[in-house]
C-alpha atoms as a printed R data frame, in Angstrom:
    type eleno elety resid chain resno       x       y       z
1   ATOM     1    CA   UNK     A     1 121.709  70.099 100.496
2   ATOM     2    CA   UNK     A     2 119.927  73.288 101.178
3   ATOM     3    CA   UNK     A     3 119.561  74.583 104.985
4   ATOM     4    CA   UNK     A     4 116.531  77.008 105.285
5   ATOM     5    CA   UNK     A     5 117.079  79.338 108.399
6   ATOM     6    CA   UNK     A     6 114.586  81.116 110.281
7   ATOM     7    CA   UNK     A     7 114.763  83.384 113.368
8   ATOM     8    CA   UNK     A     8 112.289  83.505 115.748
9   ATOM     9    CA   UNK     A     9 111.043  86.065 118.556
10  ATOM    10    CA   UNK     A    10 107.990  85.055 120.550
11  ATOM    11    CA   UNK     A    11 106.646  83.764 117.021
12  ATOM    12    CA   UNK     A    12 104.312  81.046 118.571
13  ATOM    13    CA   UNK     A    13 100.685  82.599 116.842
14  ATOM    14    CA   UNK     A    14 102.670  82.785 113.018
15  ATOM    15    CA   UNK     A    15 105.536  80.765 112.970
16  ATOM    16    CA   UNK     A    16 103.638  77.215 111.737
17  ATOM    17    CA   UNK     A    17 101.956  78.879 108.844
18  ATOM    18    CA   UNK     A    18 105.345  79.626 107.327
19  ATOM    19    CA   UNK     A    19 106.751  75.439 108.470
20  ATOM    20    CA   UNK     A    20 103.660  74.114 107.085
21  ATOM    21    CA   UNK     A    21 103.616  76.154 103.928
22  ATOM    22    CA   UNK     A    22 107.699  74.648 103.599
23  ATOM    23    CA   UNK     A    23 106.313  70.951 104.176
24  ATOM    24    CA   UNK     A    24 104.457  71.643 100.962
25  ATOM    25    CA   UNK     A    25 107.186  72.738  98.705
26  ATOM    26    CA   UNK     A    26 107.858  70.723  95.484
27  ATOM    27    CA   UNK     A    27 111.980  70.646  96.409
28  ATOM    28    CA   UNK     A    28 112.537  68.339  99.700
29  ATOM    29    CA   UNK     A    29 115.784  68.466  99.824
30  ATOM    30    CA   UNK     A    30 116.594  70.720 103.253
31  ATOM    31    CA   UNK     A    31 116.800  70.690 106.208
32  ATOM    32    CA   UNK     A    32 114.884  73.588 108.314
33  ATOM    33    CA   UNK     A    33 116.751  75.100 111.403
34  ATOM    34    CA   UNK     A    34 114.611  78.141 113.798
35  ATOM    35    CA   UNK     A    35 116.467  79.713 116.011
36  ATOM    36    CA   UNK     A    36 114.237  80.806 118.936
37  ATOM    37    CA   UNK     A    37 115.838  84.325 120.305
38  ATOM    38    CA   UNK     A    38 115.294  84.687 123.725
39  ATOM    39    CA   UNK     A    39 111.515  84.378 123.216
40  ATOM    40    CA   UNK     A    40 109.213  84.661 126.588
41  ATOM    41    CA   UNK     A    41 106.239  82.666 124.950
42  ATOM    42    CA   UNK     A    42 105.077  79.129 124.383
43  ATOM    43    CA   UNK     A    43 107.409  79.082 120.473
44  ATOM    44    CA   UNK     A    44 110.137  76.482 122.258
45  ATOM    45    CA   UNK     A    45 107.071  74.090 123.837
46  ATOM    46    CA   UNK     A    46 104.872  74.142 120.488
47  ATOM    47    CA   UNK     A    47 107.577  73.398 118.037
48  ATOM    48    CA   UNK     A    48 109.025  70.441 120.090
49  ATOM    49    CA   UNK     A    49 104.959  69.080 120.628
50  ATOM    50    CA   UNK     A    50 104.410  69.135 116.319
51  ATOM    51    CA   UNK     A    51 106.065  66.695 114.145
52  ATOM    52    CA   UNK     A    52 106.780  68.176 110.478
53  ATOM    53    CA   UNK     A    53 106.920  66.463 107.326
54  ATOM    54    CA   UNK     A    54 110.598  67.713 107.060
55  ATOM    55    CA   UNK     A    55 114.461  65.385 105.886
56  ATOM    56    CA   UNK     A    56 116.031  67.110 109.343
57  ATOM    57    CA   UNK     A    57 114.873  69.898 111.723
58  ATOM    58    CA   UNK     A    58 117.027  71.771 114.222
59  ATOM    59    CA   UNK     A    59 115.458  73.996 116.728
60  ATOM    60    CA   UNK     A    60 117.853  76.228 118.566
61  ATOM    61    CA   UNK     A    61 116.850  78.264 121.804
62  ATOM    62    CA   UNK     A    62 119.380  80.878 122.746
63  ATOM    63    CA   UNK     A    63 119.193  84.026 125.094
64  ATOM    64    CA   UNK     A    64 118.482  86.916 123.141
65  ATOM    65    CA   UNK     A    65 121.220  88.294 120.189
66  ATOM    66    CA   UNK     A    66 118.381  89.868 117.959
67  ATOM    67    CA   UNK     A    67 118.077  88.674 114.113
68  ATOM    68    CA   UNK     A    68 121.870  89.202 113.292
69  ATOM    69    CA   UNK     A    69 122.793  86.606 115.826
70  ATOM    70    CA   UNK     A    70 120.059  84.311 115.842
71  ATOM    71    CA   UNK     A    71 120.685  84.206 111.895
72  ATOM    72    CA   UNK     A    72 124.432  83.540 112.227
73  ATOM    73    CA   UNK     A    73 123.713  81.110 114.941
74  ATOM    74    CA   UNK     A    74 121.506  78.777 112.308
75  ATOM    75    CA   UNK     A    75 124.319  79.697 109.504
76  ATOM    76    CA   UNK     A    76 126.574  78.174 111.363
77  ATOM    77    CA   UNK     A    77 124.389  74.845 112.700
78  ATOM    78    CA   UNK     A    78 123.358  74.585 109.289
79  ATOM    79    CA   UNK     A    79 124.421  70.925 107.338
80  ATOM    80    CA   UNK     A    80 124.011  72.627 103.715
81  ATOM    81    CA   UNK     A    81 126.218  73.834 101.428
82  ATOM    82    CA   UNK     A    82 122.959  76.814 100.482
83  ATOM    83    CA   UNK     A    83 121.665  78.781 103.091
84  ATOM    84    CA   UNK     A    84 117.831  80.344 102.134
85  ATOM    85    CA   UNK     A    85 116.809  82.884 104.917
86  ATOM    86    CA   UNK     A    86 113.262  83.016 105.607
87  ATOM    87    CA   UNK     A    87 111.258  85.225 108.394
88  ATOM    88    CA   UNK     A    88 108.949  83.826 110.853
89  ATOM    89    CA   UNK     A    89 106.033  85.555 109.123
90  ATOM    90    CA   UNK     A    90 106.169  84.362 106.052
91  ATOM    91    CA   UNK     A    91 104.820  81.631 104.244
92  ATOM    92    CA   UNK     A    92 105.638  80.203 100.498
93  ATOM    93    CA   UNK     A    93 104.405  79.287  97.479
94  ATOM    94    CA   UNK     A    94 105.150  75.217  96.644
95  ATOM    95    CA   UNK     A    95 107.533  76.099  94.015
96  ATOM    96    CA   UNK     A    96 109.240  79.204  95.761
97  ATOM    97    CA   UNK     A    97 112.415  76.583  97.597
98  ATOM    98    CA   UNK     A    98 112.732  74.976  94.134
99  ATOM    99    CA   UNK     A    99 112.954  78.333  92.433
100 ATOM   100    CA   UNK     A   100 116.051  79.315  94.691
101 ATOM   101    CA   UNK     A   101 118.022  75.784  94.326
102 ATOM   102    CA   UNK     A   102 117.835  76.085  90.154
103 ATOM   103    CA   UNK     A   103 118.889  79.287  89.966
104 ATOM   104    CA   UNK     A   104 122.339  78.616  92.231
105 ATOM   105    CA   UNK     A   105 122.565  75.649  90.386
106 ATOM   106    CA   UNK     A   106 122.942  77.932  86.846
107 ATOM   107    CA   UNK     A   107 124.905  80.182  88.624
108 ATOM   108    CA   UNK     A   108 127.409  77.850  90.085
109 ATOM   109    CA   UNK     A   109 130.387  78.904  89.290
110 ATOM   110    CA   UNK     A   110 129.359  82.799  90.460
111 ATOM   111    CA   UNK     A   111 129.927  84.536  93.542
112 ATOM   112    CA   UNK     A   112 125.991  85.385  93.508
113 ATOM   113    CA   UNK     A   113 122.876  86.253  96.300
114 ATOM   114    CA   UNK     A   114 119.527  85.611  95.201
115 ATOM   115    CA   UNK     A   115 117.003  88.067  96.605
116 ATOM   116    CA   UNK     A   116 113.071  86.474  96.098
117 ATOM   117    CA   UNK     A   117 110.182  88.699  96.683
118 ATOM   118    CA   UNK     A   118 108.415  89.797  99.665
119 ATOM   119    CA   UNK     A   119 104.770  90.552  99.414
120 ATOM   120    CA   UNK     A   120 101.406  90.384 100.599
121 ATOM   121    CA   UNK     A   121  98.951  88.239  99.621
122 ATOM   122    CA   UNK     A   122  95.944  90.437  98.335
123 ATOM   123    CA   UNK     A   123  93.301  88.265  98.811
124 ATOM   124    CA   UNK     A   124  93.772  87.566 102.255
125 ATOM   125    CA   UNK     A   125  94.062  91.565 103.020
126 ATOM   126    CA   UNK     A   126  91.105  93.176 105.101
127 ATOM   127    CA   UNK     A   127  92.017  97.324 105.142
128 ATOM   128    CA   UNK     A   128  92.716 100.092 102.558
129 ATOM   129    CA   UNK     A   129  96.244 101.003 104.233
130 ATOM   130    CA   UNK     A   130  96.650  97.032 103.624
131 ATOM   131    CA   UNK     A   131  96.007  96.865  99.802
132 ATOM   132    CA   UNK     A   132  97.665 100.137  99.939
133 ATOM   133    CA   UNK     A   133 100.909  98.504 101.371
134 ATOM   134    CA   UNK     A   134 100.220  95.809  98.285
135 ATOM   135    CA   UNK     A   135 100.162  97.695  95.545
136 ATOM   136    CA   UNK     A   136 103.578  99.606  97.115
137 ATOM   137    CA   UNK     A   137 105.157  96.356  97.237
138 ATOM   138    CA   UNK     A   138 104.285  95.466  93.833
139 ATOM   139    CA   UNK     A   139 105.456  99.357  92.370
140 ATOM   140    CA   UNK     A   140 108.380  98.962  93.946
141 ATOM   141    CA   UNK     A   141 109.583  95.388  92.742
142 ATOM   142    CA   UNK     A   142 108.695  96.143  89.184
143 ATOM   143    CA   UNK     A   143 111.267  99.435  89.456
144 ATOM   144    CA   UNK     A   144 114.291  96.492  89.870
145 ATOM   145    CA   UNK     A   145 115.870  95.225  86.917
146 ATOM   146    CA   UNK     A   146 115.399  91.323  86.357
147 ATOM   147    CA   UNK     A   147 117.746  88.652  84.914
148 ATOM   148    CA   UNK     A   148 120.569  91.023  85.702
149 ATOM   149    CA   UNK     A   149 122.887  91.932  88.492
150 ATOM   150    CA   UNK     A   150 121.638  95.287  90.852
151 ATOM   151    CA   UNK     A   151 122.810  97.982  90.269
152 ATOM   152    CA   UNK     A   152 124.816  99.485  93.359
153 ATOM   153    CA   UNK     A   153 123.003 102.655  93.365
154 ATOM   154    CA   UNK     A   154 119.595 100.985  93.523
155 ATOM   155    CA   UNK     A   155 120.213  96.986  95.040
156 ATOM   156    CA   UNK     A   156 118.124  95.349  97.721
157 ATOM   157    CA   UNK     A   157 118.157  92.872 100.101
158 ATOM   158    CA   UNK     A   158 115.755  91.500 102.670
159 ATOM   159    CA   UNK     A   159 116.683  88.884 104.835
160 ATOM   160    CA   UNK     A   160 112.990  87.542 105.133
161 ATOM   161    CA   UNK     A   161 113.533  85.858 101.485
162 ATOM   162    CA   UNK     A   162 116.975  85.189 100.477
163 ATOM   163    CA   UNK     A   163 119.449  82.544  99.271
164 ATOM   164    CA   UNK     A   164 123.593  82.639  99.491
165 ATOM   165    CA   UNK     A   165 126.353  79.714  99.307
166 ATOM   166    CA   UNK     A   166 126.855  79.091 103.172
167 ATOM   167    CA   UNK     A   167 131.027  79.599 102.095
168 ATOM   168    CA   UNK     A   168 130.135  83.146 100.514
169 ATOM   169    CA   UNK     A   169 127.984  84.125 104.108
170 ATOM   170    CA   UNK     A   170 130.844  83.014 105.837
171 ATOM   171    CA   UNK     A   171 133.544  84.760 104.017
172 ATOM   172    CA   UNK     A   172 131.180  87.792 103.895
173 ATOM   173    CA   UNK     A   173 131.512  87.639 107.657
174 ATOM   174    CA   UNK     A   174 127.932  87.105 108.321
175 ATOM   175    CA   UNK     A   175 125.252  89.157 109.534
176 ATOM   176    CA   UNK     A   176 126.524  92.737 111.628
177 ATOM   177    CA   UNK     A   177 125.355  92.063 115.260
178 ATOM   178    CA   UNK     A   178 126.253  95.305 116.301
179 ATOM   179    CA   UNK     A   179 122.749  96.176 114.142
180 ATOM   180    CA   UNK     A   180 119.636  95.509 115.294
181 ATOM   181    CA   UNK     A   181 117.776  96.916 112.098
182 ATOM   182    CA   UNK     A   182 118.733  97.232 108.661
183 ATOM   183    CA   UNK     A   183 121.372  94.877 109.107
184 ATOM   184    CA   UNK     A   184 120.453  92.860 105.365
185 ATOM   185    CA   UNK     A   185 120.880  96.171 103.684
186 ATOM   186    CA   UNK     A   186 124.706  96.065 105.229
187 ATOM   187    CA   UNK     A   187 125.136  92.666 104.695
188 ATOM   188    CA   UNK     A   188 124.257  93.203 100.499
189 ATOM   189    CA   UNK     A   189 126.395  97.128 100.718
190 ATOM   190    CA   UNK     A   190 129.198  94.872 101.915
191 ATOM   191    CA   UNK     A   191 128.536  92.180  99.352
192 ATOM   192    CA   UNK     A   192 128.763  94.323  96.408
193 ATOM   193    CA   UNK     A   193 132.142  95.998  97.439
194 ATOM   194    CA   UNK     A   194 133.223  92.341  97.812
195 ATOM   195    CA   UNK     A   195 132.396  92.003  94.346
196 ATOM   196    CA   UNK     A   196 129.121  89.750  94.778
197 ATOM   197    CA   UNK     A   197 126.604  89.660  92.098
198 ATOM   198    CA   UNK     A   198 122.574  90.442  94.099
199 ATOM   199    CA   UNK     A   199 119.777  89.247  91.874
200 ATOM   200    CA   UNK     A   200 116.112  89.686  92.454
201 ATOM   201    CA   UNK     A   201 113.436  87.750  91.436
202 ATOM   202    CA   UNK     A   202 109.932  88.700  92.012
203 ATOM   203    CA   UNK     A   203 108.584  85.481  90.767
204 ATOM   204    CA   UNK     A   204 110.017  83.752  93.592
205 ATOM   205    CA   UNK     A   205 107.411  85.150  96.068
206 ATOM   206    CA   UNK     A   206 107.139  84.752 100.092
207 ATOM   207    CA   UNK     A   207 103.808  85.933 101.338
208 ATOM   208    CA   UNK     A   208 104.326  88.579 104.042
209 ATOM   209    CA   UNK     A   209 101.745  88.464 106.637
210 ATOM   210    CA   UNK     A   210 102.295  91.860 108.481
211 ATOM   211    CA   UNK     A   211  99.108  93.262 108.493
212 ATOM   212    CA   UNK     A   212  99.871  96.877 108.787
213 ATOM   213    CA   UNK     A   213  97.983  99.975 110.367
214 ATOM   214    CA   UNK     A   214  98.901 103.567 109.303
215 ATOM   215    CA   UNK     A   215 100.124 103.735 112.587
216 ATOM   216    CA   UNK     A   216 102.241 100.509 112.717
217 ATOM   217    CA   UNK     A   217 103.842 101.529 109.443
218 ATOM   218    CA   UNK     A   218 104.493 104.957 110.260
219 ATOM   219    CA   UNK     A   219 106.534 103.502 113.226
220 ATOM   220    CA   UNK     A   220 108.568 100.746 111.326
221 ATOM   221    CA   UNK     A   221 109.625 103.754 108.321
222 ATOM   222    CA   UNK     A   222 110.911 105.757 111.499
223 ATOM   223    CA   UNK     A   223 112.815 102.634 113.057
224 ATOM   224    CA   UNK     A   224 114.281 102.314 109.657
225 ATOM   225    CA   UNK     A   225 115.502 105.860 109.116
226 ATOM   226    CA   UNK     A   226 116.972 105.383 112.795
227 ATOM   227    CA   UNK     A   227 118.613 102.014 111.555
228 ATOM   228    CA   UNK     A   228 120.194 103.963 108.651
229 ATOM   229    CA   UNK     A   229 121.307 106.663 110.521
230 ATOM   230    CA   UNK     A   230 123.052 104.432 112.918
231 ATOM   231    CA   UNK     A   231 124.874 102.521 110.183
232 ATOM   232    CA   UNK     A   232 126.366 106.285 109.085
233 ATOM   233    CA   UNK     A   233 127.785 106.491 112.733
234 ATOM   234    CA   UNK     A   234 129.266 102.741 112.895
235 ATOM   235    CA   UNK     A   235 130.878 103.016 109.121
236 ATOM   236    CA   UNK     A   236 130.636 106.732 108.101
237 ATOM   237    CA   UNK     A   237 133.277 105.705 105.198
238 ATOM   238    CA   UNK     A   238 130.724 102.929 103.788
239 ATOM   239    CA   UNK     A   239 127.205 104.875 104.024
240 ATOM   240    CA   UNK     A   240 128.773 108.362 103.106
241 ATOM   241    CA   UNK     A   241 126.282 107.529 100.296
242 ATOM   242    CA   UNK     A   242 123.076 105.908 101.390
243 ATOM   243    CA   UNK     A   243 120.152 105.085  98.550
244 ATOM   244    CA   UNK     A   244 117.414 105.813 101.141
245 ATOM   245    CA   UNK     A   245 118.724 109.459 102.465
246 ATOM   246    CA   UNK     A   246 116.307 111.811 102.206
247 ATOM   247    CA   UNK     A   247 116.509 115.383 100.970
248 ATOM   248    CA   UNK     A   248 114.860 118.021 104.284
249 ATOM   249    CA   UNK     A   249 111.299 119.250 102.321
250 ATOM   250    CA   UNK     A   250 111.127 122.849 101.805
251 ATOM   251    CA   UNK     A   251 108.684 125.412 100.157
252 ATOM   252    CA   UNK     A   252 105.054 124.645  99.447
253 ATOM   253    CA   UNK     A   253 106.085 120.732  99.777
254 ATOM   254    CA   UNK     A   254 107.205 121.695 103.427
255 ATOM   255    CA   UNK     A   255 103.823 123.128 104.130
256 ATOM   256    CA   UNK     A   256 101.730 120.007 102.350
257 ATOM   257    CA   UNK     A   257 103.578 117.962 105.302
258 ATOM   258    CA   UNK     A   258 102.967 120.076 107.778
259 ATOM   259    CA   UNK     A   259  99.265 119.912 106.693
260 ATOM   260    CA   UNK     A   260  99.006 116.332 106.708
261 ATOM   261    CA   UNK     A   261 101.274 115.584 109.849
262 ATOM   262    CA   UNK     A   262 100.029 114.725 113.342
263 ATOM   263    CA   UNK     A   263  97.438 112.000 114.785
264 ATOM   264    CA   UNK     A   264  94.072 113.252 113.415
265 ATOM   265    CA   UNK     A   265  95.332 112.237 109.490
266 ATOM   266    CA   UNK     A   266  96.779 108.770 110.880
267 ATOM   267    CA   UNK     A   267  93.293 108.024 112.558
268 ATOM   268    CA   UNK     A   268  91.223 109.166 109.916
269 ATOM   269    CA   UNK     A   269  93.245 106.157 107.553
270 ATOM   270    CA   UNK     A   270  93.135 103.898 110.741
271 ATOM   271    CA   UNK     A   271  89.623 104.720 112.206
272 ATOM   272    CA   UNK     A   272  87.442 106.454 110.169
273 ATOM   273    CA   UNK     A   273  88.943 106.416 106.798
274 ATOM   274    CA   UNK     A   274  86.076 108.860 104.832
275 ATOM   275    CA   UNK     A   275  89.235 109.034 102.238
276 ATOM   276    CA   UNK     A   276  87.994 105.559 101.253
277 ATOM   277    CA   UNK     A   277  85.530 107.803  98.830
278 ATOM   278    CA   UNK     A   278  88.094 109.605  97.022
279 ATOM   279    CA   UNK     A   279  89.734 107.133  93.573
280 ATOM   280    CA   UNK     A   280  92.161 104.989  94.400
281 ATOM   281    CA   UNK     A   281  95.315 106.874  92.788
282 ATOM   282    CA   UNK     A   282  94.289 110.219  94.850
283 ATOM   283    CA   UNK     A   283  93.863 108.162  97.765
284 ATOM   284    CA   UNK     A   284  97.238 106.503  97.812
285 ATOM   285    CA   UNK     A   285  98.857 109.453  97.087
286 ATOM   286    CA   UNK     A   286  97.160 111.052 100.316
287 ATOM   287    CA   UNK     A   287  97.964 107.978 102.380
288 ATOM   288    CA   UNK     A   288 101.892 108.478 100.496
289 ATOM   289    CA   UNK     A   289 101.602 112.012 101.817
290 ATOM   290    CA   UNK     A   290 100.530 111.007 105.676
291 ATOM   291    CA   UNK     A   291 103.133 108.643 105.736
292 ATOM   292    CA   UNK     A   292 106.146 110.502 104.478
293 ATOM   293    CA   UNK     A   293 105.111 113.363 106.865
294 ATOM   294    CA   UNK     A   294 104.990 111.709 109.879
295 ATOM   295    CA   UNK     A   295 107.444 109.104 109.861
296 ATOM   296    CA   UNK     A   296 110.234 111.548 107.937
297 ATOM   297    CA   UNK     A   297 109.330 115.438 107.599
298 ATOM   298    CA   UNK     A   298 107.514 115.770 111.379
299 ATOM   299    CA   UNK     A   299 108.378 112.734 113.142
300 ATOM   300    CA   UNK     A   300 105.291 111.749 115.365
301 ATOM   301    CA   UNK     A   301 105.766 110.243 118.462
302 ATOM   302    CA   UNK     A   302 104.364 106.672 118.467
């Protein structure tokens, strides 16, 4: 049986779109177990009111651990013998659970974590820095090799859409909750030297519905280079190499920051984006530019 796990902080206004979404899938096989962290709002109350179309579901309220814990705590409640993490704010396809039980079922016999894709859903998007975020996404994924392992230089892994045997998690120790951020990045560094085999598949897709502002974004690429920076001071033998360091800018590329740094450029995208006139591959590179300078080169306080 499959156990699909989902954390949960004050997720009350988005949580339901992803349950109902999973009450739709073509594979009914699972149980679905949300762990509610330490929320303050009404999640508890709503989810215990609703009856879902589901074979078992668990709902766990603990005082707050952040997603490490709350994700260990519904790996180990969890009946299955295939864990699939999910997010609170996503919501999938009907085939997407399916998708994740065939391919461990080829891939018995391997010591394997199967990584689906997280995106947005582009017709549902209302901004430029949205669709922007989009067509990122969809760069990105196409950069990753398919059908094969990840390469240890360039692997991935986000907790909002993945599957692992529930014996491989618990031999891999679990999520780090000593991290509060990037801790799926740690989890799949510490997989590979382990000798685990990461596939992605951007097929299997999770709608993400984080609808971004410049601003917003800005502030989540700074809490990740804080995240990554903190994993160099727990384990400075592990991330002595880290994919996502960044190299200072310096010369005329120094300056273009500068240039585009600071609160005026991140309203202008936000408020009154007059860049909306300008083709779309100039534009993206601009909004590429804003982004990079504020949350990296000239960190702006947010």
């Amino acid at each position: 049986m499959l156990s699909i796990i989902i954390p949960t902080y004050n997720g009350e206004k988005k949580i339901c779109n992803l349950l109902h979404s999973l009450e739709k899938q073509t594979f009914k096989d699972f149980e679905v177990i949300v762990v509610i962290d330490g929320s303050t709002d009404n999640t508890k109350k709503l989810l215990e009111q609703k009856n879902f179309d589901f074979k078992n579901f668990k709902v766990i309220f603990q005082e707050n651990k952040g997603r490490s814990g709350s994700r260990n705590t519904g790996a180990k409640a969890a009946s299955g013998d295939l864990l699939l993490f999910l997010d609170d704010d996503m919501r999938l396809p009907a085939e997407s659970v399916q998708q994740h039980v065939e391919f461990h079922k080829k891939k018995q016999d391997e010591k394997i974590i199967l990584v689906g894709n997280q995106i947005e859903e582009l017709a549902i998007l209302k901004t430029d820095i949205q669709r922007y975020k989009y067509y990122k996404s969809k760069l990105w994924a196409n950069t990753i090799r398919r059908n094969k392992p990840m390469q240890p230089e360039q692997f991935f892994l986000t907790a909002a859409n993945f599957s692992i045997s529930k014996t491989l998690f618990l031999q891999l120790g679990g999520f780090d909750e000593a991290l509060t951020d990037a801790e799926d990045y740690d989890l799949g560094k510490r997989a590979l030297e382990a000798g685990v085999q990461i596939y992605f598949n951007p097929e299997i897709i999770g709608w993400h519905d984080d609808f971004i502002t410049c601003r917003s974004y800005i502030r989540r690429q700074q809490q990740y280079q804080k995240a990554h920076q903190r994993l160099r001071e727990l384990y400075p033998e592990r991330y002595q190499y880290n994919q996502y360091d960044y190299t200072p800018a310096k010369g005329l590329k120094k300056i273009i920051y500068w240039l585009f740094a600071g609160n005026f450029w991140v309203n202008v995208v936000d408020k009154f984006n007059f860049l909306i006139i300008l083709p779309q591959k100039l534009r993206y590179k601009l909004y590429d530019i804003i982004i990079t300078a504020n949350a990296v080169h000239f960190p702006l306080k947010i």
